[in-house]
Amino acid sequence: MFKPGQQVLAVADGEGRNGVWLAKHGVEVLSVDFSPVAQEKAKRLAAENDVAIRFELADLLNWDWGENRFDAIVAIFIQFAGPEGERRCSTASSVR
């Protein structure tokens, strides 16, 4: 499914388990979350697993998703987003 070198966005990645799993499979991960506490844990988890992940602290409802930036977007357990959040997080223009 994923190929080494692909650019993957991990939406609401929290403590980083999904981002780390992706990075272990050779993809380049941008992990975005709004919690600085969770993101610090994610950075420690990435270091413990010896993987490189880019991190960005942001409110995804107001974040600039850009266009054609990612080969894939992974959004796991974001079912707590309201209708506006779901619309904003399901943007297809960010995927190549």
Coordinates of N, CA and C in Angstrom, one line a residue:
M1 N 0.8 -1.2 0.0 CA 0.0 0.0 0.0 C 0.9 1.3 0.0
F2 N 1.7 1.4 1.0 CA 2.6 2.5 1.0 C 4.0 2.1 0.5
K3 N 4.6 3.1 -0.2 CA 5.9 2.8 -0.8 C 6.9 3.8 -0.1
P4 N 8.2 3.3 0.1 CA 9.2 4.1 0.7 C 9.3 5.4 -0.1
G5 N 9.5 6.5 0.7 CA 9.6 7.8 0.1 C 8.3 8.6 -0.2
Q6 N 7.2 7.9 -0.1 CA 5.9 8.7 -0.2 C 5.8 9.7 0.9
Q7 N 5.1 10.8 0.6 CA 4.8 11.8 1.5 C 3.4 11.6 2.1
V8 N 3.3 11.3 3.4 CA 2.1 11.0 4.0 C 1.8 11.9 5.2
L9 N 0.6 12.4 5.2 CA 0.1 13.3 6.3 C -0.6 12.4 7.3
A10 N -0.2 12.5 8.6 CA -0.9 11.8 9.7 C -1.7 12.9 10.4
V11 N -3.0 12.9 10.2 CA -4.0 13.9 10.7 C -4.3 13.5 12.2
A12 N -4.3 14.5 13.0 CA -4.6 14.3 14.5 C -3.9 13.1 15.0
D13 N -2.5 13.1 14.8 CA -1.7 11.9 15.1 C -1.5 11.7 16.6
G14 N -1.9 12.7 17.4 CA -1.8 12.5 18.9 C -0.4 12.1 19.3
E15 N -0.3 11.0 20.0 CA 0.9 10.5 20.6 C 1.9 9.8 19.6
G16 N 1.5 9.8 18.4 CA 2.4 9.4 17.3 C 2.4 7.9 16.9
R17 N 1.6 7.1 17.5 CA 1.7 5.6 17.1 C 1.5 5.4 15.6
N18 N 0.6 6.1 15.0 CA 0.4 5.9 13.6 C 1.5 6.4 12.8
G19 N 2.0 7.6 13.1 CA 3.1 8.2 12.4 C 4.3 7.4 12.5
V20 N 4.6 6.8 13.7 CA 5.8 6.0 13.8 C 5.7 4.7 13.0
W21 N 4.5 4.1 13.0 CA 4.3 2.9 12.2 C 4.5 3.2 10.7
L22 N 4.0 4.3 10.3 CA 4.2 4.7 8.9 C 5.7 4.9 8.6
A23 N 6.4 5.7 9.4 CA 7.8 6.0 9.2 C 8.6 4.7 9.2
K24 N 8.3 3.7 10.1 CA 9.0 2.4 10.1 C 8.8 1.7 8.7
H25 N 7.8 2.0 8.0 CA 7.6 1.4 6.7 C 8.2 2.3 5.5
G26 N 9.0 3.3 5.9 CA 9.8 4.0 4.9 C 9.1 5.2 4.3
V27 N 7.9 5.6 4.8 CA 7.3 6.8 4.2 C 7.7 8.0 5.0
E28 N 7.7 9.2 4.4 CA 8.0 10.4 5.0 C 6.7 11.0 5.6
V29 N 6.7 11.2 6.9 CA 5.5 11.5 7.6 C 5.5 13.0 8.1
L30 N 4.4 13.6 7.9 CA 4.2 14.9 8.6 C 3.0 14.6 9.6
S31 N 3.3 14.7 10.9 CA 2.4 14.4 11.9 C 1.8 15.7 12.4
V32 N 0.5 15.9 12.3 CA -0.1 17.2 12.7 C -1.1 16.9 13.8
D33 N -1.0 17.7 14.9 CA -1.9 17.5 16.0 C -2.0 18.9 16.7
F34 N -3.0 19.1 17.5 CA -3.2 20.3 18.2 C -2.7 20.3 19.7
S35 N -2.4 19.1 20.2 CA -2.0 19.0 21.6 C -0.4 19.0 21.7
P36 N 0.1 20.0 22.4 CA 1.6 20.0 22.6 C 2.0 18.8 23.5
V37 N 1.2 18.4 24.4 CA 1.5 17.3 25.3 C 1.6 16.0 24.5
A38 N 0.6 15.8 23.7 CA 0.6 14.5 22.9 C 1.8 14.6 21.9
Q39 N 2.1 15.7 21.3 CA 3.1 15.8 20.3 C 4.5 15.6 21.0
E40 N 4.7 16.0 22.2 CA 6.0 15.7 22.9 C 6.1 14.2 23.1
K41 N 5.0 13.5 23.4 CA 5.1 12.1 23.6 C 5.4 11.4 22.2
A42 N 4.8 12.0 21.1 CA 5.1 11.5 19.8 C 6.5 11.6 19.4
K43 N 7.1 12.7 19.8 CA 8.5 12.9 19.5 C 9.4 11.9 20.2
R44 N 9.1 11.7 21.5 CA 9.8 10.7 22.2 C 9.7 9.3 21.6
L45 N 8.4 8.9 21.2 CA 8.2 7.6 20.6 C 9.0 7.5 19.3
A46 N 9.0 8.5 18.5 CA 9.8 8.5 17.2 C 11.3 8.3 17.5
A47 N 11.8 9.0 18.5 CA 13.2 8.8 18.9 C 13.5 7.4 19.4
E48 N 12.6 6.9 20.2 CA 12.8 5.5 20.8 C 12.8 4.5 19.6
N49 N 12.1 4.8 18.6 CA 12.0 3.9 17.4 C 12.9 4.2 16.3
D50 N 13.7 5.2 16.5 CA 14.8 5.6 15.6 C 14.2 5.9 14.2
V51 N 13.1 6.7 14.2 CA 12.5 7.1 12.9 C 12.4 8.6 12.9
A52 N 12.5 9.2 11.7 CA 12.4 10.6 11.5 C 11.0 11.0 11.1
I53 N 10.4 11.9 11.8 CA 9.0 12.4 11.5 C 9.1 13.9 11.6
R54 N 8.4 14.6 10.7 CA 8.2 16.0 10.8 C 7.0 16.3 11.6
F55 N 7.0 17.2 12.6 CA 5.9 17.5 13.4 C 5.4 18.9 13.2
E56 N 4.1 19.1 13.3 CA 3.5 20.4 13.2 C 2.4 20.5 14.2
L57 N 2.5 21.5 15.0 CA 1.4 21.8 16.0 C 0.4 22.7 15.4
A58 N -0.8 22.3 15.2 CA -1.8 23.1 14.5 C -3.2 22.7 14.8
D59 N -4.1 23.6 14.7 CA -5.6 23.4 14.7 C -5.9 23.0 13.3
L60 N -6.3 21.8 13.0 CA -6.5 21.3 11.7 C -7.7 22.0 11.0
L61 N -8.6 22.6 11.8 CA -9.8 23.3 11.2 C -9.3 24.6 10.5
N62 N -8.2 25.1 11.0 CA -7.7 26.4 10.4 C -6.3 26.2 9.8
W63 N -5.9 25.0 9.6 CA -4.6 24.7 9.0 C -4.6 24.8 7.5
D64 N -3.5 25.3 6.9 CA -3.4 25.3 5.4 C -3.0 23.9 4.9
W65 N -4.0 23.2 4.4 CA -3.7 21.9 3.9 C -2.9 21.9 2.6
G66 N -2.9 23.0 1.9 CA -2.2 23.1 0.6 C -2.8 22.2 -0.5
E67 N -2.2 22.1 -1.6 CA -2.7 21.3 -2.7 C -1.5 20.5 -3.2
N68 N -1.9 19.2 -3.6 CA -0.9 18.3 -4.2 C 0.4 18.1 -3.3
R69 N 0.2 18.1 -2.0 CA 1.3 18.0 -1.1 C 1.6 16.6 -0.7
F70 N 0.6 15.7 -0.6 CA 0.8 14.4 0.0 C 0.4 13.3 -1.0
D71 N 1.0 12.1 -0.9 CA 0.7 11.0 -1.6 C -0.5 10.3 -0.9
A72 N -0.6 10.4 0.4 CA -1.7 9.9 1.1 C -2.0 10.7 2.4
I73 N -3.2 10.6 2.9 CA -3.6 11.2 4.1 C -4.2 10.2 5.0
V74 N -3.6 10.0 6.2 CA -4.1 9.0 7.1 C -4.8 9.7 8.3
A75 N -6.1 9.4 8.5 CA -6.8 10.0 9.6 C -7.5 8.8 10.4
I76 N -6.9 8.5 11.5 CA -7.4 7.3 12.3 C -7.9 7.8 13.6
F77 N -9.1 7.4 13.9 CA -9.8 7.8 15.2 C -10.0 9.3 15.3
I78 N -10.5 9.9 14.3 CA -10.9 11.3 14.3 C -12.4 11.5 14.3
Q79 N -13.1 10.4 14.7 CA -14.6 10.4 14.7 C -15.2 11.5 15.6
F80 N -14.4 12.1 16.4 CA -14.9 13.1 17.4 C -15.0 14.5 16.7
A81 N -14.6 14.6 15.5 CA -14.7 15.9 14.8 C -16.2 16.1 14.4
G82 N -16.6 17.3 14.6 CA -18.0 17.6 14.2 C -18.1 17.7 12.7
P83 N -19.3 18.0 12.1 CA -19.5 18.1 10.7 C -18.5 19.0 10.0
E84 N -18.2 20.2 10.5 CA -17.3 21.1 9.9 C -15.9 20.5 9.8
G85 N -15.5 19.9 10.9 CA -14.2 19.2 11.0 C -14.0 18.1 10.0
E86 N -15.1 17.3 9.9 CA -15.1 16.2 8.9 C -14.9 16.7 7.5
R87 N -15.7 17.8 7.2 CA -15.6 18.4 5.8 C -14.2 18.9 5.6
R88 N -13.6 19.6 6.6 CA -12.3 20.2 6.4 C -11.2 19.2 6.3
C89 N -11.4 18.1 7.1 CA -10.3 17.0 7.1 C -10.5 16.0 5.9
S90 N -11.5 16.2 5.1 CA -11.7 15.2 4.0 C -11.4 15.9 2.7
T91 N -10.5 16.9 2.7 CA -10.2 17.6 1.5 C -9.4 16.7 0.6
A92 N -9.8 16.6 -0.7 CA -9.1 15.8 -1.6 C -8.0 16.5 -2.4
S93 N -8.0 17.9 -2.3 CA -7.0 18.6 -3.1 C -5.6 18.5 -2.5
S94 N -5.4 18.1 -1.3 CA -4.1 17.9 -0.7 C -3.4 16.7 -1.2
V95 N -4.1 15.8 -1.8 CA -3.5 14.5 -2.2 C -3.1 14.6 -3.7
R96 N -1.9 14.1 -4.0 CA -1.5 14.1 -5.4 C -2.1 13.0 -6.2

